[in-house]
Structure formats: structure tokens, C-alpha cells
Tab-separated table of C-alpha atoms in Angstrom:
chain	number	residue	atom	x	y	z
A	1	UNK	CA	105.502	52.731	69.066
A	2	UNK	CA	103.298	53.018	72.141
A	3	UNK	CA	104.218	49.537	73.391
A	4	UNK	CA	106.235	49.776	76.656
A	5	UNK	CA	109.306	47.682	77.334
A	6	UNK	CA	108.442	44.365	78.958
A	7	UNK	CA	104.879	44.223	77.678
A	8	UNK	CA	103.575	40.748	76.801
A	9	UNK	CA	99.850	41.235	76.223
A	10	UNK	CA	97.185	43.887	75.680
A	11	UNK	CA	93.442	44.432	75.651
A	12	UNK	CA	91.180	46.897	73.854
A	13	UNK	CA	88.119	48.795	75.118
A	14	UNK	CA	86.106	51.405	73.234
A	15	UNK	CA	83.161	53.754	73.639
A	16	UNK	CA	79.763	52.282	72.559
A	17	UNK	CA	79.696	53.679	69.002
A	18	UNK	CA	83.012	52.000	68.140
A	19	UNK	CA	83.186	48.409	66.905
A	20	UNK	CA	86.507	46.621	67.467
A	21	UNK	CA	87.572	43.842	65.084
A	22	UNK	CA	90.492	41.564	65.976
A	23	UNK	CA	92.149	40.055	62.896
A	24	UNK	CA	94.422	37.130	63.697
A	25	UNK	CA	95.449	33.637	62.625
A	26	UNK	CA	93.424	30.657	63.914
A	27	UNK	CA	96.305	29.668	66.183
A	28	UNK	CA	96.308	33.009	68.026
A	29	UNK	CA	93.685	33.250	70.746
A	30	UNK	CA	93.002	35.625	73.664
A	31	UNK	CA	93.535	34.477	77.251
A	32	UNK	CA	90.686	33.864	79.686
A	33	UNK	CA	90.863	37.498	80.831
A	34	UNK	CA	90.384	38.641	77.168
A	35	UNK	CA	93.983	39.795	76.828
A	36	UNK	CA	95.753	39.246	73.538
A	37	UNK	CA	99.421	38.298	73.150
A	38	UNK	CA	101.639	40.964	71.602
A	39	UNK	CA	102.018	39.098	68.329
A	40	UNK	CA	102.880	40.812	64.992
A	41	UNK	CA	100.214	38.563	63.394
A	42	UNK	CA	97.410	40.459	65.187
A	43	UNK	CA	95.715	43.471	63.635
A	44	UNK	CA	93.185	45.666	65.453
A	45	UNK	CA	90.607	47.353	63.198
A	46	UNK	CA	88.068	49.844	64.529
A	47	UNK	CA	84.972	51.104	62.715
A	48	UNK	CA	82.198	53.597	63.530
A	49	UNK	CA	78.739	53.753	61.940
A	50	UNK	CA	77.448	56.793	63.843
A	51	UNK	CA	78.407	60.315	62.785
A	52	UNK	CA	80.202	62.252	65.522
A	53	UNK	CA	78.472	65.173	67.236
A	54	UNK	CA	81.732	66.670	68.502
A	55	UNK	CA	85.415	66.280	67.680
A	56	UNK	CA	87.068	63.285	69.409
A	57	UNK	CA	83.800	62.055	70.925
A	58	UNK	CA	84.843	58.408	70.407
A	59	UNK	CA	87.836	56.777	72.086
A	60	UNK	CA	89.681	53.493	72.020
A	61	UNK	CA	91.754	52.489	75.069
A	62	UNK	CA	94.626	50.000	74.725
A	63	UNK	CA	96.150	48.668	77.950
A	64	UNK	CA	99.523	46.887	78.007
A	65	UNK	CA	100.423	44.198	80.563
A	66	UNK	CA	103.610	42.401	81.594
A	67	UNK	CA	103.925	38.611	81.963
A	68	UNK	CA	102.587	38.789	85.516
A	69	UNK	CA	99.447	40.627	84.362
A	70	UNK	CA	100.374	44.040	85.729
A	71	UNK	CA	99.271	47.055	83.699
A	72	UNK	CA	102.339	48.858	82.379
A	73	UNK	CA	100.829	51.647	80.253
A	74	UNK	CA	97.721	52.862	78.459
A	75	UNK	CA	97.406	54.260	74.931
A	76	UNK	CA	94.389	56.268	73.750
A	77	UNK	CA	93.075	56.660	70.215
A	78	UNK	CA	90.668	59.557	69.690
A	79	UNK	CA	88.239	59.219	66.780
A	80	UNK	CA	85.896	61.584	64.938
A	81	UNK	CA	83.453	60.038	62.447
A	82	UNK	CA	82.228	62.110	59.488
A	83	UNK	CA	80.147	61.108	56.485
A	84	UNK	CA	80.971	62.050	52.901
A	85	UNK	CA	78.745	60.326	50.352
A	86	UNK	CA	78.012	61.102	46.699
A	87	UNK	CA	74.758	59.483	45.534
A	88	UNK	CA	72.808	59.189	42.274
A	89	UNK	CA	69.911	57.088	40.966
A	90	UNK	CA	72.089	54.002	40.945
A	91	UNK	CA	69.152	51.567	40.922
A	92	UNK	CA	67.331	53.429	38.073
A	93	UNK	CA	64.159	53.814	40.143
A	94	UNK	CA	63.694	57.449	39.092
A	95	UNK	CA	64.932	58.920	42.375
A	96	UNK	CA	68.064	59.031	44.490
A	97	UNK	CA	67.629	56.631	47.388
A	98	UNK	CA	67.720	57.870	50.954
A	99	UNK	CA	70.565	57.495	53.410
A	100	UNK	CA	71.514	53.979	54.403
A	101	UNK	CA	70.161	52.194	51.298
A	102	UNK	CA	72.403	50.062	49.047
A	103	UNK	CA	75.392	50.394	51.371
A	104	UNK	CA	77.414	47.814	49.491
A	105	UNK	CA	76.715	49.115	45.997
A	106	UNK	CA	79.572	49.904	43.631
A	107	UNK	CA	78.556	53.377	42.467
A	108	UNK	CA	81.523	53.587	40.093
A	109	UNK	CA	80.272	50.599	38.061
A	110	UNK	CA	77.725	50.768	35.190
A	111	UNK	CA	76.021	47.785	33.539
A	112	UNK	CA	73.339	47.448	30.828
A	113	UNK	CA	70.067	45.559	31.029
A	114	UNK	CA	66.921	45.333	33.172
A	115	UNK	CA	69.004	43.999	36.067
A	116	UNK	CA	71.825	46.475	35.446
A	117	UNK	CA	73.007	49.270	37.684
A	118	UNK	CA	74.202	52.829	37.219
A	119	UNK	CA	72.609	56.246	36.748
A	120	UNK	CA	71.422	57.663	33.397
A	121	UNK	CA	71.996	61.184	32.109
A	122	UNK	CA	70.074	62.966	29.332
A	123	UNK	CA	71.490	65.410	26.816
A	124	UNK	CA	69.448	68.521	27.607
A	125	UNK	CA	68.729	69.261	23.952
A	126	UNK	CA	65.155	70.528	24.153
A	127	UNK	CA	64.092	74.157	24.546
A	128	UNK	CA	62.025	74.794	27.698
A	129	UNK	CA	62.472	78.573	27.383
A	130	UNK	CA	61.149	79.590	23.946
A	131	UNK	CA	62.854	82.606	22.470
A	132	UNK	CA	66.243	81.988	24.070
A	133	UNK	CA	67.694	80.532	20.876
A	134	UNK	CA	69.471	77.197	20.716
A	135	UNK	CA	68.960	74.257	23.068
A	136	UNK	CA	68.870	74.366	26.875
A	137	UNK	CA	72.253	72.651	27.039
A	138	UNK	CA	73.721	75.664	25.238
A	139	UNK	CA	72.747	77.932	28.158
A	140	UNK	CA	74.976	78.039	31.247
A	141	UNK	CA	71.987	78.803	33.465
A	142	UNK	CA	68.547	77.461	34.399
A	143	UNK	CA	65.653	79.705	33.384
A	144	UNK	CA	62.605	77.565	34.105
A	145	UNK	CA	61.635	74.750	36.534
A	146	UNK	CA	60.828	72.552	33.505
A	147	UNK	CA	64.529	72.595	32.637
A	148	UNK	CA	65.345	70.844	35.915
A	149	UNK	CA	63.112	67.896	34.971
A	150	UNK	CA	65.484	67.052	32.107
A	151	UNK	CA	68.441	66.790	34.474
A	152	UNK	CA	69.619	64.017	36.797
A	153	UNK	CA	69.868	64.634	40.528
A	154	UNK	CA	73.136	64.063	42.386
A	155	UNK	CA	73.264	64.357	46.189
A	156	UNK	CA	76.415	65.120	48.148
A	157	UNK	CA	75.840	64.200	51.781
A	158	UNK	CA	78.242	65.602	54.394
A	159	UNK	CA	77.631	65.161	58.117
A	160	UNK	CA	79.840	65.703	61.131
A	161	UNK	CA	81.330	68.436	63.311
A	162	UNK	CA	81.758	71.766	61.499
A	163	UNK	CA	85.278	72.101	62.919
A	164	UNK	CA	86.415	69.073	60.908
A	165	UNK	CA	85.069	70.394	57.605
A	166	UNK	CA	86.572	73.821	58.315
A	167	UNK	CA	89.977	72.142	58.384
A	168	UNK	CA	89.329	69.412	55.791
A	169	UNK	CA	87.367	70.792	52.778
A	170	UNK	CA	85.066	68.700	50.584
A	171	UNK	CA	85.640	69.122	46.839
A	172	UNK	CA	83.373	67.941	44.016
A	173	UNK	CA	85.339	67.289	40.835
A	174	UNK	CA	85.099	65.876	37.313
A	175	UNK	CA	87.900	64.420	35.126
A	176	UNK	CA	89.162	66.794	32.455
A	177	UNK	CA	88.278	64.212	29.784
A	178	UNK	CA	84.600	64.300	30.860
A	179	UNK	CA	84.203	68.015	31.608
A	180	UNK	CA	83.107	69.057	28.098
A	181	UNK	CA	80.344	66.406	28.079
A	182	UNK	CA	78.449	67.615	31.166
A	183	UNK	CA	77.386	70.620	33.215
A	184	UNK	CA	76.486	70.609	36.932
A	185	UNK	CA	74.342	73.119	38.835
A	186	UNK	CA	74.285	73.498	42.621
A	187	UNK	CA	70.918	74.332	44.189
A	188	UNK	CA	71.598	77.076	46.762
A	189	UNK	CA	69.218	79.183	48.820
A	190	UNK	CA	68.278	82.561	47.385
A	191	UNK	CA	66.416	85.404	49.046
A	192	UNK	CA	63.028	84.358	47.681
A	193	UNK	CA	63.584	81.134	45.745
A	194	UNK	CA	66.386	78.618	45.045
A	195	UNK	CA	69.280	79.651	42.845
A	196	UNK	CA	71.085	77.234	40.554
A	197	UNK	CA	74.759	77.993	40.325
A	198	UNK	CA	76.840	76.380	37.533
A	199	UNK	CA	79.742	74.714	39.347
A	200	UNK	CA	81.241	72.065	37.004
A	201	UNK	CA	81.486	71.793	33.241
A	202	UNK	CA	83.654	72.594	30.228
A	203	UNK	CA	85.326	75.540	31.979
A	204	UNK	CA	85.419	74.284	35.587
A	205	UNK	CA	86.816	70.989	36.880
A	206	UNK	CA	86.340	71.342	40.654
A	207	UNK	CA	84.074	72.977	43.210
A	208	UNK	CA	84.707	73.437	46.935
A	209	UNK	CA	81.543	72.836	48.948
A	210	UNK	CA	80.562	75.675	51.263
A	211	UNK	CA	79.030	74.866	54.660
A	212	UNK	CA	79.950	71.173	54.552
A	213	UNK	CA	78.718	69.028	57.416
A	214	UNK	CA	75.054	70.068	57.313
A	215	UNK	CA	73.457	67.185	55.405
A	216	UNK	CA	72.455	67.004	51.740
A	217	UNK	CA	73.598	69.333	48.983
A	218	UNK	CA	71.561	68.910	45.787
A	219	UNK	CA	73.152	69.094	42.352
A	220	UNK	CA	71.518	68.877	38.910
A	221	UNK	CA	73.484	67.285	36.060
A	222	UNK	CA	72.836	67.726	32.322
A	223	UNK	CA	74.496	66.057	29.369
A	224	UNK	CA	76.042	68.187	26.640
A	225	UNK	CA	77.103	65.519	24.118
A	226	UNK	CA	75.612	62.296	22.795
A	227	UNK	CA	77.665	59.077	22.763
A	228	UNK	CA	79.505	58.711	19.473
A	229	UNK	CA	82.584	57.124	17.980
A	230	UNK	CA	84.940	59.021	20.313
A	231	UNK	CA	82.748	59.064	23.434
A	232	UNK	CA	81.424	55.925	25.154
A	233	UNK	CA	78.813	57.895	27.079
A	234	UNK	CA	80.313	57.200	30.509
A	235	UNK	CA	81.104	60.195	32.747
A	236	UNK	CA	82.205	60.176	36.376
A	237	UNK	CA	82.077	62.592	39.301
A	238	UNK	CA	83.918	62.386	42.612
A	239	UNK	CA	83.678	64.001	46.030
A	240	UNK	CA	86.922	64.123	48.018
A	241	UNK	CA	87.717	65.016	51.611
A	242	UNK	CA	91.061	66.856	51.474
A	243	UNK	CA	93.874	67.330	53.932
A	244	UNK	CA	95.457	70.737	53.295
A	245	UNK	CA	98.873	71.138	54.988
A	246	UNK	CA	98.969	74.897	54.285
A	247	UNK	CA	96.815	77.435	52.466
A	248	UNK	CA	98.814	77.345	49.215
A	249	UNK	CA	98.738	73.545	48.997
A	250	UNK	CA	96.347	71.812	46.560
A	251	UNK	CA	95.491	69.266	49.251
A	252	UNK	CA	95.709	65.483	49.474
A	253	UNK	CA	92.558	63.300	49.291
A	254	UNK	CA	91.895	61.394	52.513
A	255	UNK	CA	88.735	59.817	51.119
A	256	UNK	CA	87.033	59.867	47.701
A	257	UNK	CA	83.552	58.693	46.688
A	258	UNK	CA	82.883	58.295	42.938
A	259	UNK	CA	79.692	57.883	40.893
A	260	UNK	CA	79.238	57.116	37.190
A	261	UNK	CA	76.533	58.205	34.736
A	262	UNK	CA	75.948	56.975	31.207
A	263	UNK	CA	74.596	59.539	28.753
A	264	UNK	CA	71.479	58.042	27.167
A	265	UNK	CA	71.823	57.471	23.412
A	266	UNK	CA	69.414	58.944	20.880
A	267	UNK	CA	66.914	56.234	19.860
A	268	UNK	CA	65.239	56.451	16.458
A	269	UNK	CA	61.517	55.627	16.498
A	270	UNK	CA	60.945	52.561	14.271
A	271	UNK	CA	58.396	52.770	11.449
A	272	UNK	CA	56.804	49.554	12.735
A	273	UNK	CA	55.389	51.319	15.793
A	274	UNK	CA	51.748	52.402	16.008
A	275	UNK	CA	51.644	55.936	14.511
A	276	UNK	CA	50.407	58.830	16.659
A	277	UNK	CA	50.784	61.679	14.197
A	278	UNK	CA	51.743	61.849	10.530
A	279	UNK	CA	53.428	64.883	8.964
A	280	UNK	CA	53.247	65.501	5.239
A	281	UNK	CA	54.065	68.350	2.861
A	282	UNK	CA	51.433	69.919	0.634
A	283	UNK	CA	52.523	70.783	-2.912
A	284	UNK	CA	49.802	72.418	-5.019
A	285	UNK	CA	51.705	74.023	-7.890
A	286	UNK	CA	51.811	72.549	-11.416
A	287	UNK	CA	52.622	68.984	-12.333
A	288	UNK	CA	54.330	68.361	-8.984
A	289	UNK	CA	51.008	68.677	-7.124
A	290	UNK	CA	50.443	65.922	-4.546
A	291	UNK	CA	46.753	66.695	-3.811
A	292	UNK	CA	45.582	63.245	-4.932
A	293	UNK	CA	48.149	61.651	-2.636
A	294	UNK	CA	46.966	63.858	0.278
A	295	UNK	CA	43.330	62.839	-0.234
A	296	UNK	CA	44.259	59.171	-0.107
A	297	UNK	CA	46.393	59.746	2.983
A	298	UNK	CA	43.588	61.614	4.760
A	299	UNK	CA	41.182	58.720	4.139
A	300	UNK	CA	43.705	56.182	5.411
A	301	UNK	CA	44.469	58.127	8.585
A	302	UNK	CA	40.774	58.587	9.371
A	303	UNK	CA	40.487	54.788	9.389
A	304	UNK	CA	43.621	54.537	11.541
A	305	UNK	CA	42.301	57.247	13.894
A	306	UNK	CA	45.635	59.023	13.552
A	307	UNK	CA	46.324	62.758	13.608
A	308	UNK	CA	47.491	64.356	10.340
A	309	UNK	CA	49.563	67.534	10.216
A	310	UNK	CA	49.951	69.097	6.772
A	311	UNK	CA	52.891	71.470	6.215
A	312	UNK	CA	51.979	74.189	3.751
A	313	UNK	CA	53.945	74.802	0.590
A	314	UNK	CA	55.051	78.120	2.065
A	315	UNK	CA	56.478	76.361	5.142
A	316	UNK	CA	58.184	73.622	3.144
A	317	UNK	CA	59.383	75.995	0.391
A	318	UNK	CA	58.037	73.524	-2.204
A	319	UNK	CA	60.347	70.799	-0.846
A	320	UNK	CA	58.358	67.595	-0.336
A	321	UNK	CA	61.113	65.260	0.907
A	322	UNK	CA	60.346	65.621	4.603
A	323	UNK	CA	61.585	62.150	5.564
A	324	UNK	CA	64.971	62.886	4.011
A	325	UNK	CA	65.203	66.024	6.116
A	326	UNK	CA	64.525	64.673	9.633
A	327	UNK	CA	63.866	61.588	11.725
A	328	UNK	CA	61.823	61.395	14.911
A	329	UNK	CA	63.416	59.796	17.941
A	330	UNK	CA	63.677	60.167	21.690
A	331	UNK	CA	65.938	59.993	24.724
A	332	UNK	CA	64.959	57.967	27.767
A	333	UNK	CA	65.943	57.903	31.437
A	334	UNK	CA	64.104	56.569	34.509
A	335	UNK	CA	63.113	60.105	35.518
A	336	UNK	CA	62.251	61.578	32.094
A	337	UNK	CA	61.628	60.779	28.428
A	338	UNK	CA	61.245	63.371	25.694
A	339	UNK	CA	61.205	63.410	21.877
A	340	UNK	CA	64.297	64.498	19.974
A	341	UNK	CA	64.217	65.264	16.249
A	342	UNK	CA	67.312	64.303	14.286
A	343	UNK	CA	68.217	67.001	11.765
A	344	UNK	CA	69.890	65.359	8.790
A	345	UNK	CA	72.796	66.962	6.854
A	346	UNK	CA	70.360	67.556	3.976
A	347	UNK	CA	69.815	71.359	4.056
A	348	UNK	CA	67.428	72.333	1.302
A	349	UNK	CA	63.989	73.940	1.431
A	350	UNK	CA	62.865	72.085	4.572
A	351	UNK	CA	65.955	72.920	6.594
């Protein structure tokens, strides 16, 4: 639309941060003075790898020429480069990599195996705050620093002029189908220490980032449900830069970056592993007494140099079938591993 009548060729110049790519067929070539013919086959693509300091601080100049080489008109393209990047421990190294690493990675893809890719999420089913009742995942807040260690870190990086982000908000969001499987906390500055605000989860699908454009925002993600027959374990999060035509509009995504976690499955400890500790019930009453069995077990475990924990008859309520009642297992992620006891449906004395 900016091409003047009578134009036959053009050239492109840009400020240093801008890279200009000319896409054309092999038969189309520029002239000796670096001017290109006005051919519909030609496409001009511009990219920037440096975040803008001010709005419109990068420009592209297109000059149009007639057949005699006279300049007929000039068109200007003003560019502002911002960064919006959502990052997780994609490489499973135990930490979220710094800016600029793994530029070509597909963060929305998850694969198994030692050479696989994709972040891992733990179900936060331990209890780091004794006395609160229930597991940590049942609490919609963080009460101890130890609780954070069970969660996976997610970084939302936004850089660029504040004026752009004031007009184009950044929104973190989760699909409705995944929202009841996860909870996300945003680490924000408090008066004396960081505060962890719940921002996504079963009752909240989106979160508008305050003060976008100032670098990294740290989020902590916890799993709420184990993979099962109706849940593959995969959950996704996205950060979108929105264009909002007016204040009552929901906004249209200009750009979206998506990451995927897999919730780690519960793994049952096999009986073939070297034992660390053995638990057994003590039954002393009547013909059901297992004292002879306990003596033999004590002797065996002394030879094996293994710890023995004996549950009293009062604790077990005279119910000796401890292995029917529970199984030891664990959950594992690059950043954390912790034991998880499986409580079987058998609810008798040992429940």
C-alpha cells in the first residue's frame, strides 16, 4: 500500500539491532546498487534479538525508485522489541536455565527417558507443617520454606519498555481441564520477607502479571493429583501478551509461550532392594503372640545391619497385617525426591 505509482525497485536499510532477511526465488536477484525489483515473489522479514529500551527505538527504511533510479518515496517501519518467555526445568537438570539457553527447545513437548525433555512436577502430598491436618497440597497457602522445596519453579520473563506492557498486559493461564490438577504460587515482595500468593489452580484459570517488563517473575507449582486412568499426568501453562481494544474486551493474544509438566507417578519400592528399616507389629496376647517370630527377626536384622522399628500392640490395635495396610514408595523429580506411603483400602486396626 505504500508503493508509489511508477516504482520499479526498492531497497531496505535498518538500525543496527534489526536484521533484514530477503526471501526470494533463486531467479530473483538484487541489482549492483543493492536494489530489489518490485516482484510479488519477494518477502522482506525483519527480526530483532535485543530488547528495546524505549518505544519505537528501532526503524526500518524502505526507499522506492523509478526505472531511472530516482527515489520516489520512503516508507518507515517503527519497531519495539519486548521479551515474553515462560521457562521451566526443561532439561531436567534440577534448575531453570538462565536467559538465552536452549533457544530452539520445544517447551510444549514432553518425552520419557534419560535423553528425554520436559519438566517434572511432584504431588505435594507430604506434611511440612505438622499440626495443620491433611497434606500440604490440601492447603491453599505456603507455611514453611520446606514446602517450597517440593514444588517446581516456573519463571516468567518480561523485558521491554513499561509503556508497552501498560497497554498490552501479560496473562499467565492454565487450561480448565488441567486446573484441578495443579496450584501455582507467585513469589511477591512483602514488607519483611517474600509472600507467596496463590494465583492459579482449581478456582482460578488466569492471572494478570503486575509490573510486567522488569525481568523475572518466580512462580512455584505443585501437583494436586497423581496420574491415573483418567489423567495422563501432563499439564500445561501459557503466558500470553494480549491486545485489548477496550477495557471491557477479554483481549486477543498477540504472542503465547507454553510449557508442559508431567506429574511424577508414585513408584512402589520393590522388595528386592537393600532394606534400610523394617517395621513389624508386636502381638503379645494369648495364642496369637508373635514373640518368637520377633526374636528371630531381631537376630536376622542385626546380621543385616538394618534398623528395626517395632509397633506396639497398643499402636497396632492387635492387628498384625501391616503389609496389607500400607506400601512404601516415593515420588522423584530432578529437584526433589521424598517417600510417599500408599494407604490401602483395608481399614482395620492399623488404619
